Short mmCIF file of C-alpha atoms in Angstrom, two decimals:
data_model
loop_
_atom_site.label_atom_id
_atom_site.label_comp_id
_atom_site.label_asym_id
_atom_site.label_seq_id
_atom_site.Cartn_x
_atom_site.Cartn_y
_atom_site.Cartn_z
CA UNK A 1 -39.34 121.73 146.30
CA UNK A 2 -40.46 118.29 144.88
CA UNK A 3 -43.61 119.65 143.55
CA UNK A 4 -41.78 121.58 140.93
CA UNK A 5 -39.26 119.16 140.13
CA UNK A 6 -36.53 121.34 141.54
CA UNK A 7 -33.76 119.77 143.83
CA UNK A 8 -30.88 121.22 145.82
CA UNK A 9 -28.24 119.22 147.21
CA UNK A 10 -24.72 119.88 148.83
CA UNK A 11 -21.60 119.17 147.27
CA UNK A 12 -19.32 120.41 150.05
CA UNK A 13 -19.27 123.39 152.53
CA UNK A 14 -19.14 125.86 149.98
CA UNK A 15 -20.96 124.40 146.93
CA UNK A 16 -24.52 123.57 145.88
CA UNK A 17 -26.04 122.11 143.01
CA UNK A 18 -29.54 123.28 141.99
CA UNK A 19 -31.30 120.69 139.63
CA UNK A 20 -33.83 123.32 138.02
CA UNK A 21 -36.98 122.15 136.14
CA UNK A 22 -37.36 124.09 132.95
CA UNK A 23 -39.18 124.05 129.69
CA UNK A 24 -37.32 122.34 127.01
CA UNK A 25 -38.10 125.56 124.92
CA UNK A 26 -36.09 127.52 127.55
CA UNK A 27 -33.62 130.00 125.78
CA UNK A 28 -30.02 130.65 126.86
CA UNK A 29 -31.09 134.05 127.60
CA UNK A 30 -33.78 132.83 129.98
CA UNK A 31 -31.20 130.64 131.85
CA UNK A 32 -28.79 133.58 132.11
CA UNK A 33 -31.36 135.60 133.62
CA UNK A 34 -32.10 132.78 136.01
CA UNK A 35 -28.58 132.30 137.22
CA UNK A 36 -28.53 136.33 137.58
CA UNK A 37 -31.58 136.13 139.77
CA UNK A 38 -30.12 133.34 141.89
CA UNK A 39 -26.74 135.63 142.41
CA UNK A 40 -29.24 138.66 143.29
CA UNK A 41 -31.02 136.61 145.81
CA UNK A 42 -28.06 135.09 147.32
CA UNK A 43 -26.20 138.45 147.48
CA UNK A 44 -29.46 140.02 148.94
CA UNK A 45 -31.05 137.65 151.20
CA UNK A 46 -28.18 135.45 152.43
CA UNK A 47 -25.34 138.29 152.00
CA UNK A 48 -23.23 135.73 150.33
CA UNK A 49 -20.85 136.50 147.33
CA UNK A 50 -21.62 133.87 144.95
CA UNK A 51 -20.96 132.43 141.41
CA UNK A 52 -23.35 130.58 139.46
CA UNK A 53 -22.30 128.11 136.79
CA UNK A 54 -24.70 126.09 134.63
CA UNK A 55 -24.66 123.28 132.07
CA UNK A 56 -26.85 122.67 129.05
CA UNK A 57 -30.68 122.05 129.35
CA UNK A 58 -31.00 118.12 129.22
CA UNK A 59 -34.21 116.16 128.47
CA UNK A 60 -33.47 112.94 130.46
CA UNK A 61 -32.80 112.50 134.12
CA UNK A 62 -30.03 110.32 133.11
CA UNK A 63 -28.25 113.28 131.42
CA UNK A 64 -28.29 115.38 134.44
CA UNK A 65 -24.74 114.25 135.46
CA UNK A 66 -23.55 115.50 132.03
CA UNK A 67 -24.97 118.91 132.80
CA UNK A 68 -23.45 118.94 136.16
CA UNK A 69 -19.86 118.30 134.60
CA UNK A 70 -20.50 120.87 132.07
CA UNK A 71 -21.46 123.39 135.06
CA UNK A 72 -18.42 122.20 137.18
CA UNK A 73 -16.20 122.83 134.13
CA UNK A 74 -17.80 126.26 133.62
CA UNK A 75 -17.10 127.27 137.19
CA UNK A 76 -13.50 126.22 136.98
CA UNK A 77 -13.15 127.90 133.53
CA UNK A 78 -14.72 131.06 134.78
CA UNK A 79 -12.53 131.15 137.84
CA UNK A 80 -9.29 131.23 135.72
CA UNK A 81 -10.53 133.43 133.00
CA UNK A 82 -13.62 135.29 133.86
CA UNK A 83 -12.71 136.31 137.08
CA UNK A 84 -15.35 139.33 137.18
CA UNK A 85 -18.19 137.13 135.97
CA UNK A 86 -21.09 135.92 138.67
CA UNK A 87 -22.66 133.86 136.19
CA UNK A 88 -20.89 131.40 133.92
CA UNK A 89 -22.60 129.44 131.07
CA UNK A 90 -20.94 126.45 129.85
CA UNK A 91 -22.11 127.35 126.28
CA UNK A 92 -20.19 130.70 126.32
CA UNK A 93 -16.86 129.53 127.58
CA UNK A 94 -15.05 130.48 124.26
CA UNK A 95 -11.30 130.46 123.92
CA UNK A 96 -11.15 129.63 127.57
CA UNK A 97 -12.58 126.30 127.17
CA UNK A 98 -9.87 125.52 124.44
CA UNK A 99 -7.02 126.51 126.45
CA UNK A 100 -8.50 124.63 129.71
CA UNK A 101 -8.48 121.50 127.69
CA UNK A 102 -4.81 121.75 126.32
CA UNK A 103 -2.25 119.62 127.87
CA UNK A 104 0.27 121.74 130.20
CA UNK A 105 3.25 120.86 128.24
CA UNK A 106 1.53 122.22 125.12
CA UNK A 107 0.78 125.49 126.83
CA UNK A 108 4.16 125.70 128.31
CA UNK A 109 5.76 125.24 124.75
CA UNK A 110 3.33 127.96 123.19
CA UNK A 111 4.58 130.49 125.91
CA UNK A 112 8.23 129.55 125.02
CA UNK A 113 7.50 129.96 121.42
CA UNK A 114 6.00 133.47 121.81
CA UNK A 115 8.07 134.84 124.54
CA UNK A 116 11.39 133.08 124.45
CA UNK A 117 12.95 132.77 127.73
CA UNK A 118 11.89 136.42 128.67
CA UNK A 119 10.06 136.46 131.78
CA UNK A 120 7.10 138.78 130.91
CA UNK A 121 5.86 140.20 134.11
CA UNK A 122 3.62 143.21 133.27
CA UNK A 123 2.65 145.92 136.13
CA UNK A 124 -0.88 146.79 136.91
CA UNK A 125 -1.03 149.89 134.64
CA UNK A 126 0.42 148.10 131.63
CA UNK A 127 -2.13 145.56 132.07
CA UNK A 128 -5.16 147.92 132.50
CA UNK A 129 -3.94 149.80 129.08
CA UNK A 130 -3.71 146.54 127.35
CA UNK A 131 -7.21 145.45 128.40
CA UNK A 132 -8.85 148.71 127.50
CA UNK A 133 -6.93 148.82 124.21
CA UNK A 134 -8.44 145.46 123.61
CA UNK A 135 -11.93 146.38 124.75
CA UNK A 136 -11.73 149.34 122.30
CA UNK A 137 -10.85 146.96 119.21
CA UNK A 138 -7.16 148.28 119.13
CA UNK A 139 -8.49 152.08 118.55
CA UNK A 140 -5.56 154.12 119.94
CA UNK A 141 -7.81 157.46 120.13
CA UNK A 142 -10.64 155.77 121.96
CA UNK A 143 -8.34 153.98 124.43
CA UNK A 144 -6.49 157.18 125.10
CA UNK A 145 -9.58 159.08 125.92
CA UNK A 146 -11.02 156.29 128.36
CA UNK A 147 -7.77 156.22 130.00
CA UNK A 148 -7.46 159.87 130.35
CA UNK A 149 -4.12 160.05 128.97
CA UNK A 150 -2.64 161.62 125.77
CA UNK A 151 -2.51 159.87 122.65
CA UNK A 152 1.24 159.88 122.49
CA UNK A 153 1.39 158.41 125.96
CA UNK A 154 -0.63 155.33 124.86
CA UNK A 155 1.51 155.24 121.80
CA UNK A 156 4.75 155.15 124.09
CA UNK A 157 3.10 152.62 126.28
CA UNK A 158 2.38 150.36 123.23
CA UNK A 159 5.91 150.68 121.90
CA UNK A 160 7.32 149.64 125.54
CA UNK A 161 5.18 146.56 125.32
CA UNK A 162 6.52 145.78 121.79
CA UNK A 163 10.15 146.00 122.93
CA UNK A 164 9.42 143.84 126.01
CA UNK A 165 7.57 141.12 124.08
CA UNK A 166 8.39 141.52 120.42
CA UNK A 167 4.72 141.79 119.74
CA UNK A 168 2.98 144.99 118.30
CA UNK A 169 -0.24 145.09 119.74
CA UNK A 170 -1.45 147.55 117.17
CA UNK A 171 -1.34 144.69 114.56
CA UNK A 172 -4.27 142.56 114.75
CA UNK A 173 -2.30 139.30 114.54
CA UNK A 174 -0.16 140.25 117.26
CA UNK A 175 -2.76 141.38 119.26
CA UNK A 176 -4.74 138.13 119.14
CA UNK A 177 -1.41 136.12 119.69
CA UNK A 178 -0.59 138.29 122.91
CA UNK A 179 -4.33 137.88 124.24
CA UNK A 180 -4.21 134.04 123.88
CA UNK A 181 -0.52 133.96 125.37
CA UNK A 182 -1.92 135.91 128.39
CA UNK A 183 -4.81 133.37 128.73
CA UNK A 184 -2.47 130.53 128.54
CA UNK A 185 -0.03 132.22 131.02
CA UNK A 186 -3.16 132.59 133.49
CA UNK A 187 -4.00 129.08 132.87
CA UNK A 188 -0.58 127.89 133.72
CA UNK A 189 -0.50 129.94 136.87
CA UNK A 190 -3.72 128.47 138.19
CA UNK A 191 -2.83 124.83 137.19
CA UNK A 192 -6.12 123.62 137.77
CA UNK A 193 -7.09 119.77 138.42
CA UNK A 194 -8.44 118.29 135.23
CA UNK A 195 -11.93 116.71 135.41
#
């Protein structure tokens, strides 16, 4: 409503822009809570499955377009790299932002450098294993426990990945390269339009 300085406008049939008036002292945590509240309200009241992306707080009305562009980028980067997230902050895009801003040709060159001509197509079980292994900071025992598998089974799976990719995920440097390569492959698959 105009009294509060908040404005809502439609972009298209599936997108809205909310220009929210907040204090200049508003913290990133408060913004995140606000975004989560909007998601919860839309889910409960309108029965809609929504994603909320937001840019940085701006002081001047003329800078609203900058914040909008940030939110738009956050939504696109989140769609590619943070599929499960319902709220996406421009200020917390991390590696996804870096990859998103790379030229496609550079990404393709990186993938060829890492995997050569091998077509790395990992099944769901392997991807879950890798994700859980990364979530547990490359800890074999804890990952095996959470996956309800024997430690040796996990070691066998990691050896299989090493044979397939040439990367030993138990080594920190290899794990980083693999994680970034997976993100780059996801980016190439999405082939998003640049802003």
